[in-house]
C-alpha cells in the first residue's frame, strides 16, 4: 500500500509540473470567447456587420466543428490519426486564413452590401471552425495524460487565466482586436506541440467491450452538457439578449465567471484527493435554471444577470465533461480523437440546434410572449435533471475468481501469457491483465495495480474472453497452462 502511495505521489508531482502549461490552453479559451460572441471580433466594423451576418458566421463555425469531429472520429475508428505536427499545422493555417478573410471583410463592411459579404463571412467561419476543432483536440491529447485531479486543476486554471487574457483583449483598441485574437490562437496552437511532447506517450488501444463501457459511463454527462448547450445557445440568440450592449456582455462575463471558477478551484487546491465530478456537476443545473427563471422577470435590466447565469451553467458543465473525457481516455487508453470527437460532436450539434431554433422563432421569443416559452424551457430542464440524476447505472459486483490461480513460477507463467498474447493479438493492456488474472488477482486488485477503474478492467477481461471464445477465468488458466513455453 505504501508503495502505491509513493507511485501516486510521484505521478501527482509530475502532473503538477505540467500545470504551468495551462497558459497555452488559456490562450485558446480566450480566442474562443471572441467566437462565442462575435461582436467582440467585429468591434472594429463600427456596427456595419449586422445580426444576420453574425448569425451566418456562427452557424458556419459550428457546422465546420461538427464536420471536423465527424471526420476525426471516422478516421480514429479506422485506427488512423494525423501526426501531431500535421494537426498543429492544419489548425494554424486554417485559423490564419479565417483571420485574413475577417480582416478583408472589415475593410469592405462600410460600403459593400451584406449580400456580397455574407458568403465570405461564412467562409471565414468555416475556417475558424475547422481550426478551432483541431486546436481543441490537440489540447485534449495533453489533458488526457493528466490524472483526474490534475486535469481538473488544469482546466480551472486555464479558464481563470483565459478571462485575464480576454480582459486585455477587451481593453485593446477595436482596430487591434483581430490581430491580437489571431496571435492568441496561433500561439496557443504552436504551444500545444511541446506541451504534448514533454508528457509520457500513451499508446492508444481499442476493443469493443472497452469502448461500450466508456460510452456507458459518459452518456449521462454528454447528454446533460448537450441539453445545457442547447438552452445556452437559445438564450444567446433570443432577441432581447441580442439587444444587450457588447460592454454589458463583456462585463458580466468577466465578473461572474471568475467567481464561479474560483469557487470550484479553492476546494480542489485545499483537498488533495480526486474531485467528485458528479457533485460539482450539480452546480451547473441551478445556475442555468436561475438564468432561465430570471429571464421573463428582468431581461437585460440587471446587467445581463439572466444571460450570465445561463452561460455559467454551461461553462461548469463543459469543464466537468472535459475532465471526465480526459479521465476515461487515460483510464481505458482509447484513442483521444475518437472519444473527444464523438462527445464534442453531440455538444456542438445541440448548440447548433439551439441557435437555429431561436433564430427561426425570433417572433415567438419576443418580450411579450416569453411566458409560454419559459414553461417549455423549464420542462426541458427537468428532463435533463431526470436523465442525469434519476436514471442511475446499476452497480455490478465484481465476478469472483472462477478457478485456482496458476501455480507455475512467475517467469514461466509470463512466458506462456506472452506467447498466448502474441498468438491472439492482445492489446498491451489486455496482455497485462491476462498475466494478473493468471496469478489469481481479483478485478479490484488489478485495478489498483494498473491505476485504472474496475469497469475498465472488466471490459478488458470481456474482450479477452471474446477473443478466446471462453466464458470464465478457469478456462483462461487452462488455456495458459496448455500453452507451449
Coordinates of C-alpha atoms in Angstrom, one line a residue:
X1 CA 0.0 0.0 0.0
X2 CA 2.8 2.4 0.9
X3 CA 4.5 1.6 -2.5
X4 CA 1.3 2.6 -4.3
X5 CA 1.0 5.8 -2.4
X6 CA 4.6 6.6 -3.4
X7 CA 3.9 5.9 -7.0
X8 CA 0.8 8.1 -6.9
X9 CA 2.7 10.9 -5.1
X10 CA 5.3 10.8 -7.9
X11 CA 2.6 10.8 -10.5
X12 CA 0.9 13.8 -8.9
X13 CA 4.2 15.6 -8.7
X14 CA 4.8 15.0 -12.4
X15 CA 1.3 16.2 -13.2
X16 CA 1.8 19.3 -11.1
X17 CA 4.8 20.2 -13.1
X18 CA 2.6 20.2 -16.2
X19 CA 0.1 22.7 -14.8
X20 CA 2.1 25.8 -15.9
X21 CA 1.3 24.7 -19.4
X22 CA -2.3 25.8 -18.7
X23 CA -1.2 29.2 -20.1
X24 CA -1.3 27.8 -23.6
X25 CA -4.8 26.3 -23.2
X26 CA -5.9 29.6 -21.6
X27 CA -4.9 31.5 -24.8
X28 CA -7.0 29.0 -26.8
X29 CA -10.0 29.6 -24.5
X30 CA -9.6 33.4 -24.7
X31 CA -9.7 33.0 -28.5
X32 CA -12.9 31.0 -28.0
X33 CA -14.6 33.9 -26.2
X34 CA -14.4 36.1 -29.3
X35 CA -16.1 33.3 -31.4
X36 CA -18.7 32.8 -28.6
X37 CA -19.8 36.4 -29.0
X38 CA -18.5 37.5 -32.5
X39 CA -19.5 41.2 -31.8
X40 CA -16.1 41.3 -30.0
X41 CA -14.3 40.2 -33.1
X42 CA -16.2 42.7 -35.3
X43 CA -16.0 45.6 -32.9
X44 CA -13.8 47.5 -35.5
X45 CA -16.6 47.4 -38.0
X46 CA -18.5 50.2 -36.2
X47 CA -21.8 48.4 -36.4
X48 CA -21.6 47.6 -40.1
X49 CA -21.7 43.9 -39.5
X50 CA -25.3 43.1 -38.9
X51 CA -27.0 40.4 -36.9
X52 CA -27.7 38.3 -40.0
X53 CA -24.0 38.2 -40.9
X54 CA -23.1 37.4 -37.3
X55 CA -25.6 34.6 -37.3
X56 CA -24.2 33.1 -40.6
X57 CA -20.7 33.4 -39.1
X58 CA -21.8 31.4 -36.0
X59 CA -23.6 28.8 -38.0
X60 CA -20.6 28.3 -40.3
X61 CA -18.3 27.9 -37.3
X62 CA -20.5 25.2 -35.6
X63 CA -21.1 23.4 -38.9
X64 CA -17.3 23.2 -39.5
X65 CA -16.7 22.0 -36.0
X66 CA -19.2 19.2 -36.4
X67 CA -17.8 18.2 -39.8
X68 CA -14.3 18.1 -38.4
X69 CA -15.3 16.0 -35.4
X70 CA -17.2 13.6 -37.7
X71 CA -14.2 13.1 -39.9
X72 CA -11.8 12.8 -37.0
X73 CA -14.0 10.2 -35.3
X74 CA -14.3 8.2 -38.5
X75 CA -10.5 8.2 -39.0
X76 CA -10.0 7.2 -35.4
X77 CA -12.5 4.3 -35.8
X78 CA -10.3 3.1 -38.7
X79 CA -7.2 3.3 -36.4
X80 CA -5.9 6.3 -38.3
X81 CA -4.9 9.7 -36.8
X82 CA -3.0 12.7 -38.0
X83 CA 0.5 13.3 -36.7
X84 CA 1.0 15.9 -34.1
X85 CA 2.9 18.3 -36.5
X86 CA 0.2 17.9 -39.2
X87 CA -2.6 18.6 -36.8
X88 CA -0.9 21.7 -35.4
X89 CA -0.1 23.0 -39.0
X90 CA -3.6 22.4 -40.2
X91 CA -5.1 24.3 -37.2
X92 CA -2.7 27.2 -37.6
X93 CA -3.2 27.5 -41.3
X94 CA -7.0 27.3 -41.1
X95 CA -7.2 29.8 -38.3
X96 CA -4.8 32.2 -40.1
X97 CA -6.9 32.1 -43.3
X98 CA -10.0 32.8 -41.3
X99 CA -8.4 35.9 -39.7
X100 CA -7.3 37.1 -43.2
X101 CA -10.8 36.8 -44.5
X102 CA -12.2 38.7 -41.5
X103 CA -9.7 41.5 -42.0
X104 CA -10.8 41.8 -45.6
X105 CA -14.4 41.9 -44.5
X106 CA -13.8 44.6 -42.0
X107 CA -12.2 46.7 -44.7
X108 CA -15.3 46.4 -47.0
X109 CA -18.0 46.3 -44.3
X110 CA -18.6 50.1 -44.6
X111 CA -19.7 50.2 -48.2
X112 CA -20.2 46.6 -49.6
X113 CA -23.8 45.2 -49.4
X114 CA -24.4 42.5 -46.9
X115 CA -25.5 40.0 -49.6
X116 CA -22.0 40.1 -51.1
X117 CA -20.2 39.8 -47.7
X118 CA -22.3 37.1 -46.2
X119 CA -20.7 34.2 -48.2
X120 CA -17.3 35.4 -47.3
X121 CA -18.4 35.7 -43.6
X122 CA -19.5 32.0 -43.8
X123 CA -16.2 31.1 -45.4
X124 CA -14.3 32.7 -42.6
X125 CA -16.5 30.9 -40.0
X126 CA -15.8 27.6 -41.7
X127 CA -12.0 28.1 -41.5
X128 CA -12.4 29.2 -37.9
X129 CA -14.5 26.2 -37.0
X130 CA -12.0 23.7 -38.5
X131 CA -9.0 25.4 -36.9
X132 CA -10.8 25.6 -33.6
X133 CA -11.8 21.9 -33.6
X134 CA -8.2 20.8 -34.5
X135 CA -6.7 23.0 -31.7
X136 CA -9.2 21.7 -29.2
X137 CA -8.3 18.1 -30.0
X138 CA -4.6 19.0 -29.6
X139 CA -5.2 20.2 -26.0
X140 CA -7.4 17.1 -25.4
X141 CA -4.3 15.0 -26.1
X142 CA -2.4 16.9 -23.5
X143 CA -5.2 16.9 -20.9
X144 CA -5.7 13.1 -21.3
X145 CA -2.2 12.4 -20.0
X146 CA -3.0 14.0 -16.6
X147 CA -4.6 12.4 -13.6
X148 CA -8.2 13.4 -12.9
X149 CA -7.3 15.9 -10.1
X150 CA -4.5 17.4 -12.3
X151 CA -6.8 17.6 -15.3
X152 CA -9.5 19.4 -13.1
X153 CA -6.9 21.9 -11.9
X154 CA -5.5 22.3 -15.4
X155 CA -8.9 23.2 -16.8
X156 CA -9.9 25.5 -14.0
X157 CA -6.6 27.4 -14.0
X158 CA -6.8 27.7 -17.8
X159 CA -10.3 29.1 -17.6
X160 CA -9.3 31.6 -15.0
X161 CA -6.2 32.7 -17.0
X162 CA -8.3 33.0 -20.2
X163 CA -10.5 35.6 -18.5
X164 CA -7.5 37.7 -17.8
X165 CA -6.3 37.3 -21.4
X166 CA -9.9 38.2 -22.6
X167 CA -9.9 41.3 -20.3
X168 CA -6.7 42.5 -22.0
X169 CA -8.3 41.8 -25.4
X170 CA -11.3 43.9 -24.4
X171 CA -9.1 46.8 -23.4
X172 CA -7.4 46.9 -26.8
X173 CA -8.5 49.5 -29.4
X174 CA -11.0 47.9 -31.8
X175 CA -8.5 48.0 -34.7
X176 CA -6.2 45.7 -32.8
X177 CA -8.7 43.1 -31.6
X178 CA -8.5 40.9 -34.7
X179 CA -4.6 40.8 -34.8
X180 CA -4.5 40.2 -31.1
X181 CA -7.0 37.4 -31.3
X182 CA -5.1 35.8 -34.2
X183 CA -1.9 36.0 -32.1
X184 CA -3.7 34.2 -29.2
X185 CA -4.9 31.4 -31.4
X186 CA -1.6 30.8 -33.2
X187 CA 0.5 31.0 -30.0
X188 CA -1.9 28.6 -28.3
X189 CA -1.8 26.1 -31.1
X190 CA 2.0 26.2 -31.5
X191 CA 2.5 25.9 -27.7
X192 CA 0.4 22.7 -27.7
X193 CA 3.0 20.7 -29.5
X194 CA 5.9 20.9 -27.0
X195 CA 3.4 20.5 -24.2
X196 CA 2.2 17.2 -25.6
X197 CA 5.7 16.0 -26.4
X198 CA 7.1 16.5 -22.9
X199 CA 4.4 14.2 -21.5
X200 CA 4.7 10.4 -21.3
X201 CA 3.3 9.0 -24.5
X202 CA 0.3 6.7 -24.1
X203 CA -0.2 4.2 -26.9
X204 CA -3.9 4.1 -27.9
X205 CA -5.8 0.8 -27.8
X206 CA -9.2 -0.2 -28.9
X207 CA -11.6 -3.0 -28.1
X208 CA -15.3 -3.1 -28.5
X209 CA -16.2 -4.0 -24.8
X210 CA -13.9 -1.2 -23.5
X211 CA -15.5 1.3 -26.0
X212 CA -19.0 0.3 -24.9
X213 CA -18.1 0.6 -21.3
X214 CA -16.7 4.1 -21.9
X215 CA -20.0 5.1 -23.7
X216 CA -22.0 3.7 -20.7
X217 CA -20.0 5.9 -18.3
X218 CA -20.1 9.1 -20.4
X219 CA -23.6 9.3 -21.9
X220 CA -25.0 11.0 -18.8
X221 CA -22.6 13.9 -18.7
X222 CA -22.6 14.2 -22.5
X223 CA -26.4 14.3 -22.6
X224 CA -26.5 16.9 -19.7
X225 CA -23.9 19.1 -21.4
X226 CA -25.7 18.9 -24.7
X227 CA -29.0 20.0 -23.3
X228 CA -27.4 22.9 -21.4
X229 CA -25.6 23.9 -24.6
X230 CA -28.9 23.8 -26.5
X231 CA -30.5 26.1 -23.9
X232 CA -27.5 28.3 -23.7
X233 CA -27.5 28.9 -27.5
X234 CA -31.2 29.5 -27.3
X235 CA -30.7 32.1 -24.6
X236 CA -27.8 33.9 -26.5
X237 CA -29.9 34.2 -29.7
X238 CA -33.0 35.5 -28.1
X239 CA -34.0 38.9 -29.5
X240 CA -33.7 40.6 -26.1
X241 CA -30.3 39.1 -25.4
X242 CA -29.1 40.3 -28.8
X243 CA -30.1 43.8 -27.8
X244 CA -27.5 43.6 -24.9
X245 CA -24.7 46.1 -25.4
X246 CA -21.3 44.5 -26.0
X247 CA -19.8 46.2 -23.0
X248 CA -22.6 44.7 -20.7
X249 CA -22.0 41.2 -22.1
X250 CA -18.2 41.5 -21.5
X251 CA -18.6 43.0 -18.0
X252 CA -21.0 40.3 -16.8
X253 CA -18.7 37.5 -18.2
X254 CA -15.6 39.0 -16.6
X255 CA -17.3 39.4 -13.2
X256 CA -19.4 36.3 -12.8
X257 CA -17.2 33.6 -14.4
X258 CA -14.2 34.2 -12.2
X259 CA -16.4 33.9 -9.1
X260 CA -17.7 30.5 -10.1
X261 CA -14.3 29.2 -11.3
X262 CA -12.6 30.3 -8.0
X263 CA -15.4 28.7 -6.0
X264 CA -14.6 25.4 -7.9
X265 CA -10.9 25.9 -7.7
X266 CA -10.3 26.6 -4.0
X267 CA -11.6 23.3 -2.7
X268 CA -9.6 21.4 -5.3
X269 CA -6.4 23.1 -4.1
X270 CA -7.1 22.5 -0.5
X271 CA -8.3 18.9 -0.7
X272 CA -5.7 16.6 -2.2
X273 CA -7.9 13.9 -3.5
X274 CA -9.7 13.1 -6.7
X275 CA -12.7 15.5 -7.2
X276 CA -16.2 14.1 -7.2
X277 CA -17.3 15.4 -10.6
X278 CA -20.9 14.3 -10.1
X279 CA -21.2 16.6 -7.1
X280 CA -19.6 19.5 -9.0
X281 CA -22.0 18.9 -11.9
X282 CA -24.9 19.8 -9.7
X283 CA -23.6 23.4 -9.7
X284 CA -24.4 23.7 -13.4
X285 CA -28.1 22.9 -13.1
X286 CA -29.2 25.6 -10.6
X287 CA -27.1 28.2 -12.3
X288 CA -28.7 27.7 -15.7
X289 CA -32.1 27.2 -14.2
X290 CA -31.7 30.6 -12.4
X291 CA -30.9 32.2 -15.7
X292 CA -34.0 31.0 -17.5
X293 CA -36.3 31.6 -14.5
X294 CA -35.0 35.2 -14.2
X295 CA -35.3 35.9 -17.9
X296 CA -39.0 36.7 -18.0
X297 CA -38.7 38.9 -14.9
X298 CA -35.6 41.1 -15.5
X299 CA -34.4 40.5 -19.1
X300 CA -31.4 42.7 -19.5
X301 CA -32.3 45.2 -16.8
X302 CA -29.9 43.7 -14.3
X303 CA -26.8 44.0 -16.4
X304 CA -27.3 40.7 -18.2
X305 CA -27.7 38.6 -15.0
X306 CA -30.1 36.2 -16.6
X307 CA -27.8 35.7 -19.5
X308 CA -24.8 35.2 -17.2
X309 CA -26.5 32.6 -15.1
X310 CA -27.4 30.5 -18.2
X311 CA -23.9 30.7 -19.6
X312 CA -22.3 29.9 -16.3
X313 CA -24.2 26.6 -16.1
X314 CA -22.9 25.6 -19.5
X315 CA -19.4 26.6 -18.5
X316 CA -19.4 24.4 -15.5
X317 CA -20.9 21.5 -17.4
X318 CA -18.3 21.8 -20.2
X319 CA -15.5 21.9 -17.6
X320 CA -16.8 18.7 -15.9
X321 CA -17.3 16.9 -19.2
X322 CA -13.8 17.8 -20.4
X323 CA -12.3 16.3 -17.2
X324 CA -14.5 13.1 -17.5
X325 CA -13.4 12.6 -21.1
X326 CA -9.8 13.0 -20.1
X327 CA -10.1 10.6 -17.3
X328 CA -11.9 8.0 -19.4
X329 CA -9.2 8.2 -22.2
X330 CA -6.4 7.9 -19.6
X331 CA -8.2 5.0 -17.9
X332 CA -9.1 3.0 -21.0
X333 CA -6.3 4.0 -23.4
X334 CA -9.0 4.5 -26.1
X335 CA -7.9 6.9 -28.9
X336 CA -8.2 10.5 -27.8
X337 CA -9.7 11.7 -31.2
X338 CA -12.4 9.0 -31.0
X339 CA -13.7 9.8 -27.5
X340 CA -13.4 13.6 -27.6
X341 CA -14.7 13.9 -31.2
X342 CA -17.9 11.9 -30.5
X343 CA -18.7 13.8 -27.3
X344 CA -17.9 17.3 -28.7
X345 CA -19.9 16.4 -31.9
X346 CA -23.0 15.8 -29.8
X347 CA -22.5 19.0 -27.8
X348 CA -21.9 21.2 -30.9
X349 CA -24.9 19.6 -32.7
X350 CA -27.1 20.6 -29.7
X351 CA -25.6 24.1 -29.7
X352 CA -26.4 24.4 -33.5
X353 CA -29.9 23.2 -32.8
X354 CA -30.5 25.8 -30.1
X355 CA -29.1 28.6 -32.4
X356 CA -31.4 27.6 -35.3
X357 CA -34.5 27.2 -33.1
X358 CA -34.0 30.6 -31.6
X359 CA -33.4 32.2 -35.0
X360 CA -36.4 30.5 -36.6
X361 CA -38.7 31.6 -33.8
X362 CA -37.5 35.1 -33.2
X363 CA -41.0 36.5 -33.2
X364 CA -42.3 33.8 -30.7
X365 CA -39.4 34.6 -28.3
X366 CA -40.2 38.3 -28.2
X367 CA -40.6 40.2 -24.9
X368 CA -44.4 39.8 -24.8
X369 CA -44.5 36.1 -25.5
X370 CA -41.8 34.8 -23.1
X371 CA -44.1 33.1 -20.5
X372 CA -45.1 30.1 -22.6
X373 CA -41.5 29.7 -23.9
X374 CA -40.2 29.7 -20.3
X375 CA -42.6 26.8 -19.4
X376 CA -41.2 24.8 -22.3
X377 CA -37.6 25.6 -21.3
X378 CA -38.1 24.6 -17.7
X379 CA -39.8 21.4 -18.8
X380 CA -36.7 20.5 -21.0
X381 CA -34.6 21.4 -18.0
X382 CA -36.4 18.9 -15.8
X383 CA -35.8 16.2 -18.4
X384 CA -32.1 17.0 -18.2
X385 CA -32.2 16.6 -14.4
X386 CA -34.0 13.3 -14.6
X387 CA -31.6 11.9 -17.2
X388 CA -28.6 13.0 -15.1
X389 CA -29.7 12.1 -11.5
X390 CA -32.7 9.8 -11.6
X391 CA -31.5 7.3 -14.2
X392 CA -28.9 5.5 -12.2
X393 CA -26.4 3.0 -13.5
X394 CA -26.8 -0.4 -11.8
X395 CA -23.8 -1.3 -9.8
X396 CA -22.4 -4.7 -10.6
X397 CA -20.4 -6.6 -8.2
X398 CA -17.0 -7.9 -9.4
X399 CA -17.2 -11.5 -10.6
X400 CA -15.4 -14.0 -8.3
X401 CA -12.4 -15.9 -9.5
X402 CA -13.6 -18.9 -11.4
X403 CA -10.7 -21.1 -10.7
X404 CA -7.5 -21.5 -8.8
X405 CA -4.5 -19.3 -9.7
X406 CA -1.8 -20.8 -11.8
X407 CA 0.8 -22.4 -9.6
X408 CA 3.7 -22.2 -12.1
X409 CA 6.7 -20.0 -11.4
X410 CA 6.1 -16.3 -12.4
X411 CA 8.7 -16.2 -15.1
X412 CA 7.3 -19.4 -16.8
X413 CA 3.8 -18.0 -16.4
X414 CA 4.8 -14.7 -18.0
X415 CA 6.3 -16.5 -21.0
X416 CA 3.2 -18.6 -21.5
X417 CA 0.9 -15.5 -21.2
X418 CA 3.1 -13.6 -23.7
X419 CA 3.0 -16.5 -26.1
X420 CA -0.8 -16.6 -25.9
X421 CA -1.0 -12.8 -26.2
X422 CA 1.2 -12.8 -29.4
X423 CA -0.8 -15.6 -30.9
X424 CA -4.2 -14.0 -30.1
X425 CA -3.1 -10.4 -30.8
X426 CA -4.0 -9.0 -27.4
X427 CA -3.5 -5.2 -26.9
X428 CA -0.8 -4.2 -24.4
X429 CA -3.3 -3.6 -21.7
X430 CA -5.0 -7.0 -22.3
X431 CA -1.6 -8.6 -22.1
X432 CA -1.0 -7.1 -18.7
X433 CA -4.5 -8.1 -17.4
X434 CA -4.1 -11.7 -18.6
X435 CA -0.9 -12.1 -16.6
X436 CA -2.6 -10.7 -13.5
X437 CA -5.6 -13.0 -14.0
X438 CA -3.3 -16.0 -14.3
X439 CA -1.8 -15.1 -11.0
X440 CA -5.2 -15.2 -9.3
X441 CA -5.7 -11.5 -8.7
X442 CA -9.2 -10.1 -8.4
X443 CA -10.6 -7.3 -10.5
X444 CA -10.2 -4.9 -7.6
X445 CA -6.6 -5.8 -7.1
X446 CA -5.8 -5.5 -10.9
X447 CA -7.4 -2.0 -11.0
X448 CA -5.2 -1.0 -8.0
X449 CA -2.1 -2.4 -9.7
X450 CA -2.8 -0.7 -13.0
X451 CA -4.4 2.5 -11.7
X452 CA -7.5 2.1 -13.8
X453 CA -11.1 1.7 -12.9
X454 CA -12.7 -1.7 -12.1
X455 CA -15.2 -1.2 -15.0
X456 CA -12.2 -0.8 -17.4
X457 CA -10.6 -4.0 -16.1
X458 CA -13.9 -5.8 -16.6
X459 CA -14.2 -4.5 -20.1
X460 CA -10.7 -5.7 -21.0
X461 CA -11.5 -9.1 -19.4
X462 CA -14.6 -9.4 -21.6
X463 CA -12.6 -8.5 -24.6
X464 CA -10.0 -11.2 -23.8
X465 CA -12.8 -13.8 -23.3
X466 CA -14.4 -12.8 -26.6
X467 CA -11.1 -13.3 -28.5
X468 CA -10.5 -16.7 -26.9
X469 CA -14.2 -17.7 -27.1
X470 CA -14.3 -18.6 -23.4
X471 CA -16.5 -17.6 -20.5
X472 CA -14.5 -17.9 -17.3
X473 CA -11.2 -17.4 -15.6
X474 CA -10.9 -21.2 -15.2
X475 CA -11.0 -21.7 -19.0
X476 CA -8.4 -18.9 -19.4
X477 CA -6.0 -20.6 -16.9
X478 CA -6.5 -23.9 -18.6
X479 CA -5.5 -22.4 -22.0
X480 CA -2.5 -20.7 -20.4
X481 CA -1.4 -24.0 -18.8
X482 CA -1.6 -25.8 -22.1
X483 CA 0.4 -23.1 -23.9
X484 CA 3.9 -24.1 -25.0
X485 CA 6.6 -22.1 -23.2

